[in-house]
Amino acid sequence: MLKAVIFDDEYIVTQGLQMMVDWSRYGIELVGTADDGISALQMVRELAPDIVMTDIRMPGLTGLQLIEEIAKEKPNTACIVFSGFNEFEYIRKALKLGVIDYLDKPITLEKIDEAIVRTIERIGHQQEHTQLKTQVSANKEALLEKATLDLLLLGTEAIPGWRAAFGKAEAERVTGVTVFASTGRLNLLDEHPSYRIVSFSYGKEWIMAVFHYTLHAEELWEQLTIMSPQMQETVGSGQTYTDLAEAGASLKEAVRALRYAVFLEEKGWTRFEPAEESLPKGLSEREEEIVFCMRTGNKDGLLRQLDDYKRWMEAERLSPELVEQEVMKLAYIGYQVAMEAGGEARTLVPHWELGGMSSRDEMFEWLREQMEQLHNFMREDKHASKHNAVEKALAFIEKHYLESFTLQEVAEHVGMNATYLSLLFKEKVGTSYIKYVTKLRMEQAKIMLLRGMLVNDVSKKVGYYNYRHFTELFKKYTGVTPGQFREGHGISKSHEPVQEVGDHE
């Protein structure tokens, strides 16, 4: 049912219309009346009526001033004005403001009836138009999401369809694309003139493709750095590619970064680091699963994936030559994963043995044996000499944790692949590399704050050159901002030059 209000400083008008018109016959509920412009505007704001009937002349605010405010705040409201004799100039101004009808006084039931019928028809047309626009917009958005998914999965052949859905003029402005993957729906970025976001669900993940209009996207990375400590979801991002045909690579990298972050029980944003990868590019999903199981020490998962790999190869009915080639490739990948540990395998993969095998089953049995041996080697090595690598990493962190450094730099120092080191670190230390370094820095920051150092100086001293990022991390770690922590211990912050994020004392 539509809602209507009547505003007039003549009591006979408001009461007469209220009592004499059968509003329900029109599907209208009369929800209020007022006799001055100020009360009328307040009523509009509180009740949000669909129809406003108002006199042009009223105390407080005139009808024209009221309509002007309504047009600003609630532009879809249908306004009807009552006018007296010789008020044509007021009527002309009212029409310019968008009123849909006007009634000369004295007001009769016949005039009211005609005006209400015209207004209801007008509202109906507006609603249909709004619904149509909403449907068109939703359809466009759905088409864009589908076209973007096609771009990520199909590459070059999907570019024309994506351009059409994105808008050809807008597509010409795109200079690069970065893909994010999350465990839940992503609402982590604000809209910005330097990029456009397309988000959608894909399998178990929520995908967000960021199309850049300018590179490098400092605003994007700064937003993510600041928001990461507050995120309740785990988010992985791929590299930025300037060629749209390579957008799918960013998707794979984002999903890979997400998967390892989930395994490490990390919340917030994890960025894919290309230097971590020494394996061949373009691995299939089956090969990726096998790599993941080897890195995470999941032997049962590894054997299941190998069985799935065998069934897939059998279904493809490959020739013996191609089977040998694929088996050899997978064995080589397993060897490379084992080498990520930073040592050297006891023996190379005996690939020459494959040449003397005539059956597919023999080749798969050989593959299974090699992968089990490599997996066992990694497990034995992990429980022996590779713990020295973690000890070496801990010593490096202890010495340099007040500086700005990356996991990749730590991995290079100990001579180990960064992905493997992060997994080994979690197993040996009981917490992830990021959490360990953050704890060291936050504890040192607390000491510095209690010594009276300025928050901005403390931020830099403990390796964070983004002041807001440090403040958010400190608040997440301690439950209070740096300023609140210091004041809670009786240390004055009167000389602090910068207002802290979240500090409202």
Coordinates of C-alpha atoms in Angstrom, one line a residue:
M1 CA 0.0 0.0 0.0
L2 CA 1.2 3.5 -0.9
K3 CA 1.8 6.1 1.9
A4 CA 0.6 9.7 1.6
V5 CA 0.9 12.8 3.7
I6 CA -1.0 16.2 3.6
F7 CA 0.6 19.5 4.5
D8 CA -1.5 22.7 4.7
D9 CA -1.8 25.5 7.3
E10 CA -5.5 25.6 6.8
Y11 CA -7.1 23.2 9.3
I12 CA -10.2 22.7 7.0
V13 CA -8.0 21.4 4.2
T14 CA -6.1 18.8 6.2
Q15 CA -9.1 17.6 8.2
G16 CA -11.5 17.7 5.2
L17 CA -9.2 15.6 3.0
Q18 CA -8.5 13.2 5.8
M19 CA -12.1 12.6 6.5
M20 CA -13.9 12.9 3.1
V21 CA -11.5 10.9 0.9
D22 CA -11.7 7.1 0.9
W23 CA -7.9 6.6 0.7
S24 CA -8.1 2.8 0.9
R25 CA -10.0 2.8 -2.4
Y26 CA -6.9 3.9 -4.1
G27 CA -4.6 1.6 -2.2
I28 CA -3.3 4.5 -0.2
E29 CA -2.7 4.9 3.6
L30 CA -2.8 8.5 4.9
V31 CA 0.0 8.4 7.5
G32 CA 0.2 12.0 8.6
T33 CA -0.6 15.7 8.3
A34 CA 1.2 18.9 9.3
D35 CA 0.5 22.6 9.3
D36 CA 4.0 24.1 8.9
G37 CA 6.9 23.4 6.6
I38 CA 9.4 22.4 9.3
S39 CA 7.2 19.7 10.8
A40 CA 6.3 18.6 7.3
L41 CA 10.0 18.0 6.4
Q42 CA 10.6 16.1 9.6
M43 CA 7.6 13.9 8.8
V44 CA 8.8 13.2 5.3
R45 CA 12.2 12.1 6.7
E46 CA 10.6 9.9 9.4
L47 CA 7.7 8.3 7.4
A48 CA 9.2 8.3 3.8
P49 CA 5.8 8.7 2.1
D50 CA 5.3 7.9 -1.6
I51 CA 2.9 10.9 -2.1
V52 CA 3.2 14.4 -0.6
M53 CA 0.3 16.8 -1.0
T54 CA 1.4 20.3 0.1
D55 CA 0.2 23.9 0.0
I56 CA 2.6 26.4 -1.6
R57 CA 2.3 28.9 1.2
M58 CA 3.1 27.6 4.7
P59 CA 4.9 29.0 7.8
G60 CA 8.4 27.7 8.7
L61 CA 9.3 26.4 5.2
T62 CA 7.2 27.3 2.1
G63 CA 5.9 24.5 0.0
L64 CA 8.5 25.3 -2.6
Q65 CA 11.3 25.0 -0.1
L66 CA 9.9 21.8 1.2
I67 CA 9.7 20.3 -2.3
E68 CA 13.3 21.4 -3.0
E69 CA 14.5 19.5 0.1
I70 CA 12.4 16.4 -0.8
A71 CA 13.9 16.5 -4.3
K72 CA 17.4 16.3 -2.8
E73 CA 16.7 13.7 -0.2
K74 CA 14.0 11.5 -1.6
P75 CA 13.8 12.2 -5.4
N76 CA 11.3 9.3 -6.0
T77 CA 8.6 11.0 -3.9
A78 CA 5.6 12.1 -5.9
C79 CA 4.6 15.7 -5.0
I80 CA 1.3 17.5 -5.6
V81 CA 0.9 21.2 -4.7
F82 CA -2.2 23.2 -3.7
S83 CA -2.2 26.7 -5.1
G84 CA -4.4 29.8 -4.6
F85 CA -5.5 32.4 -7.1
N86 CA -2.7 34.4 -8.9
E87 CA 0.1 32.0 -7.8
F88 CA 1.2 31.1 -11.3
E89 CA 4.8 32.0 -10.7
Y90 CA 5.0 29.7 -7.7
I91 CA 3.4 26.9 -9.8
R92 CA 6.0 27.4 -12.6
K93 CA 8.8 27.1 -10.0
A94 CA 7.1 24.0 -8.5
L95 CA 6.9 22.3 -11.9
K96 CA 10.6 23.0 -12.5
L97 CA 11.3 21.2 -9.2
G98 CA 9.5 18.1 -10.5
V99 CA 6.0 18.2 -9.0
I100 CA 3.8 15.9 -10.9
D101 CA 0.5 17.7 -10.4
Y102 CA -1.1 20.9 -9.0
L103 CA -4.6 21.7 -7.7
D104 CA -6.3 25.1 -7.7
K105 CA -8.1 26.0 -4.5
P106 CA -10.8 25.5 -3.5
I107 CA -10.0 21.7 -3.6
T108 CA -12.9 19.5 -4.6
L109 CA -13.3 15.7 -4.3
E110 CA -13.4 15.5 -8.1
K111 CA -10.0 17.3 -8.4
I112 CA -8.5 15.1 -5.7
D113 CA -9.8 11.9 -7.5
E114 CA -8.3 13.0 -10.8
A115 CA -5.0 14.0 -9.2
I116 CA -4.7 10.7 -7.2
V117 CA -5.4 8.6 -10.3
R118 CA -2.8 10.4 -12.4
T119 CA -0.2 10.2 -9.5
I120 CA -0.8 6.4 -9.0
E121 CA -0.3 5.8 -12.7
R122 CA 2.9 7.9 -12.7
I123 CA 4.2 6.0 -9.6
G124 CA 3.4 2.7 -11.4
H125 CA 5.4 3.7 -14.4
Q126 CA 8.3 4.9 -12.2
Q127 CA 8.3 1.6 -10.4
E128 CA 8.2 -0.4 -13.6
H129 CA 11.1 1.6 -15.0
T130 CA 13.1 1.2 -11.8
Q131 CA 12.5 -2.6 -11.8
L132 CA 13.5 -2.8 -15.4
K133 CA 16.7 -0.8 -14.8
T134 CA 17.5 -3.1 -11.8
Q135 CA 16.9 -6.2 -13.9
V136 CA 19.0 -4.8 -16.8
S137 CA 21.8 -3.9 -14.4
A138 CA 21.7 -7.3 -12.7
N139 CA 21.8 -9.0 -16.1
K140 CA 24.7 -6.9 -17.2
E141 CA 26.5 -7.7 -13.9
A142 CA 25.8 -11.4 -14.4
L143 CA 27.1 -11.3 -18.0
L144 CA 30.2 -9.5 -16.8
E145 CA 30.9 -12.1 -14.1
K146 CA 30.5 -14.9 -16.7
A147 CA 32.7 -13.1 -19.2
T148 CA 35.4 -12.5 -16.6
L149 CA 35.3 -16.2 -15.5
D150 CA 35.6 -17.2 -19.2
L151 CA 38.6 -14.8 -19.5
L152 CA 40.3 -16.4 -16.5
L153 CA 39.7 -20.0 -17.7
L154 CA 39.9 -19.7 -21.5
G155 CA 42.4 -16.8 -22.0
T156 CA 42.7 -15.3 -25.5
E157 CA 39.6 -16.7 -27.1
A158 CA 37.4 -15.1 -24.3
I159 CA 38.8 -11.6 -24.6
P160 CA 36.3 -10.3 -27.2
G161 CA 33.3 -11.5 -25.1
W162 CA 34.9 -9.9 -22.0
R163 CA 35.4 -6.6 -23.8
A164 CA 31.8 -6.5 -24.8
A165 CA 30.5 -7.2 -21.3
F166 CA 33.1 -4.9 -19.6
G167 CA 32.4 -2.0 -22.1
K168 CA 34.6 -1.5 -25.1
A169 CA 35.6 2.1 -24.0
E170 CA 36.4 0.9 -20.5
A171 CA 38.2 -2.1 -21.7
E172 CA 40.6 0.1 -23.7
R173 CA 41.6 1.7 -20.4
V174 CA 42.6 -1.5 -18.7
T175 CA 46.4 -1.8 -18.3
G176 CA 46.6 -5.0 -16.1
V177 CA 44.7 -7.5 -14.1
T178 CA 45.3 -9.0 -10.6
V179 CA 43.2 -11.9 -9.2
F180 CA 42.3 -12.6 -5.6
A181 CA 40.9 -15.8 -4.1
S182 CA 39.3 -16.0 -0.6
T183 CA 37.7 -18.5 1.7
G184 CA 34.6 -16.3 1.9
R185 CA 32.9 -13.5 0.1
L186 CA 35.3 -10.6 -0.6
N187 CA 34.3 -7.1 0.3
L188 CA 37.8 -6.0 1.2
L189 CA 38.4 -3.1 -1.3
D190 CA 36.7 0.2 -1.9
E191 CA 35.9 1.4 -5.4
H192 CA 38.6 3.6 -6.8
P193 CA 39.2 5.5 -10.1
S194 CA 42.4 3.5 -10.7
Y195 CA 40.7 0.1 -10.9
R196 CA 37.4 -1.8 -11.4
I197 CA 36.4 -4.9 -9.5
V198 CA 34.5 -7.9 -10.7
S199 CA 33.6 -10.5 -8.0
F200 CA 31.9 -13.9 -8.1
S201 CA 32.0 -17.3 -6.5
Y202 CA 33.9 -20.1 -8.1
G203 CA 33.7 -23.6 -6.6
K204 CA 34.7 -23.3 -2.9
E205 CA 36.4 -19.9 -3.4
W206 CA 35.3 -16.4 -3.8
I207 CA 37.2 -14.7 -6.7
M208 CA 37.8 -11.0 -7.2
A209 CA 39.4 -9.8 -10.5
V210 CA 40.8 -6.3 -10.2
F211 CA 41.2 -4.6 -13.6
H212 CA 43.7 -1.8 -13.3
Y213 CA 43.5 1.5 -15.2
T214 CA 46.9 2.6 -13.9
L215 CA 50.0 0.7 -12.9
H216 CA 51.5 0.5 -10.3
A217 CA 48.4 0.4 -8.1
E218 CA 49.7 1.9 -4.9
E219 CA 46.2 2.7 -3.6
L220 CA 45.2 -1.0 -3.9
W221 CA 48.3 -2.4 -2.1
E222 CA 48.1 0.2 0.6
Q223 CA 44.4 -0.7 1.2
L224 CA 45.3 -4.4 1.5
T225 CA 48.2 -3.8 3.8
I226 CA 46.1 -1.8 6.2
M227 CA 43.1 -4.1 6.1
S228 CA 44.9 -7.4 6.3
P229 CA 45.2 -7.5 10.1
Q230 CA 41.4 -7.0 10.4
M231 CA 40.4 -9.6 7.9
Q232 CA 38.4 -12.6 9.2
E233 CA 38.9 -14.5 5.9
T234 CA 42.0 -15.9 4.3
V235 CA 42.9 -14.2 1.0
G236 CA 45.5 -15.1 -1.6
S237 CA 46.5 -12.9 -4.6
G238 CA 48.3 -13.7 -7.8
Q239 CA 50.7 -11.5 -9.7
T240 CA 49.6 -8.5 -11.9
Y241 CA 49.6 -9.3 -15.6
T242 CA 49.5 -6.6 -18.3
D243 CA 48.4 -9.1 -20.9
L244 CA 44.7 -10.1 -20.4
A245 CA 45.5 -13.5 -22.0
E246 CA 47.5 -14.3 -18.9
A247 CA 44.8 -13.5 -16.4
G248 CA 44.3 -17.2 -15.8
A249 CA 47.8 -17.4 -14.5
S250 CA 47.0 -14.8 -11.8
L251 CA 43.9 -16.9 -10.9
K252 CA 46.0 -20.1 -10.4
E253 CA 48.6 -18.2 -8.4
A254 CA 45.9 -16.6 -6.2
V255 CA 44.3 -20.0 -5.5
R256 CA 47.7 -21.5 -4.8
A257 CA 48.6 -18.7 -2.3
L258 CA 45.2 -19.1 -0.7
R259 CA 45.6 -22.9 -0.3
Y260 CA 49.0 -22.6 1.5
A261 CA 47.8 -19.8 3.7
V262 CA 44.8 -21.9 4.8
F263 CA 47.1 -24.8 5.5
L264 CA 49.2 -22.5 7.7
E265 CA 46.0 -21.2 9.4
E266 CA 46.7 -17.7 8.3
K267 CA 44.1 -15.0 8.3
G268 CA 44.4 -11.9 6.1
W269 CA 46.2 -11.4 2.8
T270 CA 48.9 -13.6 1.4
R271 CA 50.6 -12.5 -1.8
F272 CA 52.0 -15.0 -4.3
E273 CA 55.7 -14.8 -4.6
P274 CA 57.1 -15.9 -8.0
A275 CA 60.6 -16.4 -6.6
E276 CA 59.2 -19.3 -4.5
E277 CA 58.4 -21.4 -7.6
S278 CA 61.1 -23.6 -9.3
L279 CA 58.6 -26.0 -10.8
P280 CA 57.6 -26.1 -14.5
K281 CA 54.8 -23.6 -15.4
G282 CA 51.4 -24.8 -16.5
L283 CA 50.9 -27.7 -14.1
S284 CA 47.5 -29.5 -14.3
E285 CA 45.2 -29.5 -11.4
R286 CA 46.2 -33.2 -10.7
E287 CA 49.8 -32.3 -10.7
E288 CA 49.2 -29.4 -8.4
E289 CA 47.4 -31.7 -6.0
I290 CA 50.3 -34.1 -6.0
V291 CA 52.8 -31.2 -5.3
F292 CA 50.6 -29.9 -2.5
C293 CA 50.4 -33.3 -0.8
M294 CA 54.2 -33.8 -1.0
R295 CA 55.0 -30.3 0.4
T296 CA 52.5 -30.7 3.3
G297 CA 53.7 -34.3 4.1
N298 CA 50.3 -35.9 3.4
K299 CA 51.2 -39.4 2.3
D300 CA 47.7 -40.8 2.1
G301 CA 46.6 -37.8 0.0
L302 CA 49.6 -38.3 -2.2
L303 CA 48.8 -42.0 -2.9
R304 CA 45.1 -41.1 -3.6
Q305 CA 46.2 -38.4 -6.0
L306 CA 48.5 -40.9 -7.8
D307 CA 45.6 -43.4 -8.2
D308 CA 43.4 -40.6 -9.6
Y309 CA 46.3 -39.7 -12.0
K310 CA 46.5 -43.3 -13.1
R311 CA 42.7 -43.5 -13.8
W312 CA 42.9 -40.2 -15.8
M313 CA 45.7 -41.5 -17.9
E314 CA 43.9 -44.8 -18.5
A315 CA 40.7 -42.9 -19.6
E316 CA 42.7 -40.8 -22.0
R317 CA 44.0 -44.0 -23.7
L318 CA 47.5 -42.6 -24.4
S319 CA 50.1 -44.4 -26.4
P320 CA 53.0 -46.1 -24.5
E321 CA 55.3 -43.3 -25.6
L322 CA 53.1 -40.5 -24.2
V323 CA 52.5 -42.5 -20.9
E324 CA 56.2 -42.8 -20.5
Q325 CA 56.6 -39.1 -21.1
E326 CA 53.9 -38.0 -18.6
V327 CA 55.2 -40.5 -16.0
M328 CA 58.7 -39.1 -16.4
K329 CA 57.5 -35.5 -16.1
L330 CA 55.6 -36.2 -12.8
A331 CA 58.6 -38.1 -11.4
Y332 CA 60.8 -35.1 -12.2
I333 CA 58.3 -32.7 -10.6
G334 CA 58.4 -34.9 -7.4
Y335 CA 62.2 -34.7 -7.5
Q336 CA 62.1 -30.9 -7.8
V337 CA 59.7 -30.7 -4.8
A338 CA 62.1 -32.8 -2.8
M339 CA 65.0 -30.5 -3.7
E340 CA 63.0 -27.6 -2.3
A341 CA 64.1 -28.8 1.1
G342 CA 67.5 -27.3 0.3
G343 CA 69.5 -30.6 0.3
E344 CA 70.3 -33.1 -2.4
A345 CA 68.5 -36.4 -2.9
R346 CA 70.5 -39.5 -2.3
T347 CA 70.0 -40.7 -5.9
L348 CA 68.7 -39.2 -9.0
V349 CA 65.4 -40.5 -10.4
P350 CA 66.4 -43.6 -12.3
H351 CA 64.5 -42.6 -15.5
W352 CA 66.4 -45.1 -17.6
E353 CA 64.4 -47.9 -16.0
L354 CA 61.3 -46.7 -17.8
G355 CA 62.8 -47.6 -21.2
G356 CA 62.7 -51.4 -20.5
M357 CA 59.0 -51.4 -19.5
S358 CA 56.3 -52.5 -21.9
S359 CA 53.1 -52.1 -20.0
R360 CA 51.3 -49.1 -18.5
D361 CA 50.8 -50.8 -15.2
E362 CA 54.6 -51.3 -14.9
M363 CA 55.2 -47.6 -15.5
F364 CA 52.6 -46.5 -12.9
E365 CA 54.0 -48.9 -10.3
W366 CA 57.5 -47.5 -11.0
L367 CA 56.1 -43.9 -10.6
R368 CA 54.3 -44.8 -7.3
E369 CA 57.5 -46.3 -5.9
Q370 CA 59.6 -43.2 -6.9
M371 CA 57.1 -40.8 -5.4
E372 CA 56.9 -42.7 -2.1
Q373 CA 60.7 -42.8 -1.9
L374 CA 60.9 -39.0 -2.5
H375 CA 58.1 -38.4 0.0
N376 CA 59.9 -40.6 2.6
F377 CA 63.2 -38.8 1.9
M378 CA 61.5 -35.5 2.6
R379 CA 60.0 -36.7 5.9
E380 CA 63.3 -38.2 7.1
D381 CA 65.2 -35.1 6.1
K382 CA 62.6 -32.9 7.8
H383 CA 63.1 -34.7 11.1
A384 CA 66.9 -34.6 10.9
S385 CA 69.2 -32.0 9.2
K386 CA 66.5 -29.7 7.9
H387 CA 65.6 -28.7 11.4
N388 CA 69.0 -26.9 11.2
A389 CA 67.5 -24.7 8.5
V390 CA 64.7 -23.7 10.9
E391 CA 67.3 -22.9 13.6
K392 CA 69.2 -20.9 11.1
A393 CA 66.0 -19.1 10.1
L394 CA 65.2 -18.3 13.7
A395 CA 68.7 -16.9 14.2
F396 CA 68.3 -14.7 11.2
I397 CA 64.9 -13.5 12.4
E398 CA 66.2 -12.8 15.9
K399 CA 69.0 -10.7 14.4
H400 CA 67.0 -8.8 11.8
Y401 CA 63.4 -8.7 13.1
L402 CA 63.5 -5.0 13.6
E403 CA 64.3 -4.5 9.9
S404 CA 62.0 -4.9 6.9
F405 CA 62.5 -8.3 5.2
T406 CA 60.5 -10.9 3.5
L407 CA 60.1 -14.7 3.8
Q408 CA 61.9 -15.1 0.5
E409 CA 65.0 -13.3 1.9
V410 CA 65.0 -15.7 4.9
A411 CA 64.6 -18.7 2.6
E412 CA 67.5 -17.5 0.5
H413 CA 69.6 -17.1 3.6
V414 CA 69.0 -20.7 4.7
G415 CA 69.2 -22.1 1.1
M416 CA 65.6 -23.4 1.0
N417 CA 62.5 -22.9 -1.0
A418 CA 60.3 -20.3 0.7
T419 CA 57.1 -22.4 0.5
Y420 CA 58.8 -25.4 2.0
L421 CA 60.5 -23.3 4.7
S422 CA 57.1 -21.8 5.7
L423 CA 55.6 -25.3 6.1
L424 CA 58.6 -26.6 7.9
F425 CA 58.7 -23.5 10.2
K426 CA 55.1 -24.1 11.3
E427 CA 55.7 -27.7 12.0
K428 CA 58.9 -27.1 14.1
V429 CA 58.0 -23.8 15.9
G430 CA 54.2 -24.4 16.3
T431 CA 53.2 -21.1 14.7
S432 CA 53.6 -19.6 11.3
Y433 CA 56.5 -17.4 10.2
I434 CA 54.3 -14.3 10.0
K435 CA 52.8 -14.8 13.5
Y436 CA 56.3 -15.4 14.9
V437 CA 57.8 -12.3 13.5
T438 CA 54.8 -10.2 14.4
K439 CA 55.0 -11.4 18.0
L440 CA 58.7 -10.4 18.3
R441 CA 58.0 -7.0 16.8
M442 CA 54.9 -6.3 18.9
E443 CA 56.7 -7.2 22.1
Q444 CA 59.6 -5.0 21.2
A445 CA 57.1 -2.2 20.3
K446 CA 55.6 -2.4 23.7
I447 CA 59.0 -1.9 25.4
M448 CA 59.7 1.1 23.2
L449 CA 56.3 2.6 23.9
L450 CA 56.8 2.3 27.6
R451 CA 60.1 4.1 27.2
G452 CA 58.1 7.1 25.9
M453 CA 59.0 6.8 22.2
L454 CA 56.5 8.3 19.7
V455 CA 54.3 5.8 17.9
N456 CA 55.4 6.8 14.5
D457 CA 59.1 6.3 15.5
V458 CA 58.2 2.9 17.1
S459 CA 56.5 1.8 13.9
K460 CA 59.7 2.4 11.9
K461 CA 62.0 0.9 14.5
V462 CA 60.1 -2.4 14.4
G463 CA 60.1 -2.7 10.6
Y464 CA 56.8 -1.2 9.7
Y465 CA 57.0 1.9 7.5
N466 CA 53.3 2.2 7.1
Y467 CA 52.1 3.9 10.3
R468 CA 48.4 2.8 9.9
H469 CA 49.4 -0.8 9.2
F470 CA 51.5 -0.9 12.4
T471 CA 48.7 0.6 14.4
E472 CA 46.1 -2.0 13.2
L473 CA 48.6 -4.9 13.8
F474 CA 49.3 -3.6 17.3
K475 CA 45.6 -3.3 18.1
K476 CA 44.9 -6.8 16.8
Y477 CA 47.8 -8.2 18.9
T478 CA 47.1 -6.3 22.2
G479 CA 43.5 -5.3 21.9
V480 CA 44.3 -1.6 22.2
T481 CA 46.0 1.0 20.0
P482 CA 49.7 2.0 20.7
G483 CA 48.5 5.2 22.3
Q484 CA 45.9 3.5 24.5
F485 CA 48.6 1.0 25.6
R486 CA 51.0 3.7 26.5
E487 CA 48.4 5.8 28.4
G488 CA 47.2 2.7 30.2
H489 CA 50.7 2.4 31.7
G490 CA 50.8 6.1 32.7
I491 CA 53.0 7.3 29.8
S492 CA 51.9 10.7 28.4
K493 CA 51.3 11.1 24.7
S494 CA 51.1 14.8 24.7
H495 CA 54.0 15.1 22.2
E496 CA 52.5 12.6 19.8
P497 CA 52.1 14.4 16.4
V498 CA 49.8 12.0 14.6
Q499 CA 46.2 11.0 15.5
E500 CA 46.1 7.2 15.7
V501 CA 43.6 5.0 13.8
G502 CA 41.0 3.9 16.2
D503 CA 42.2 6.3 19.0
H504 CA 39.3 8.5 20.1
E505 CA 40.2 9.5 23.6

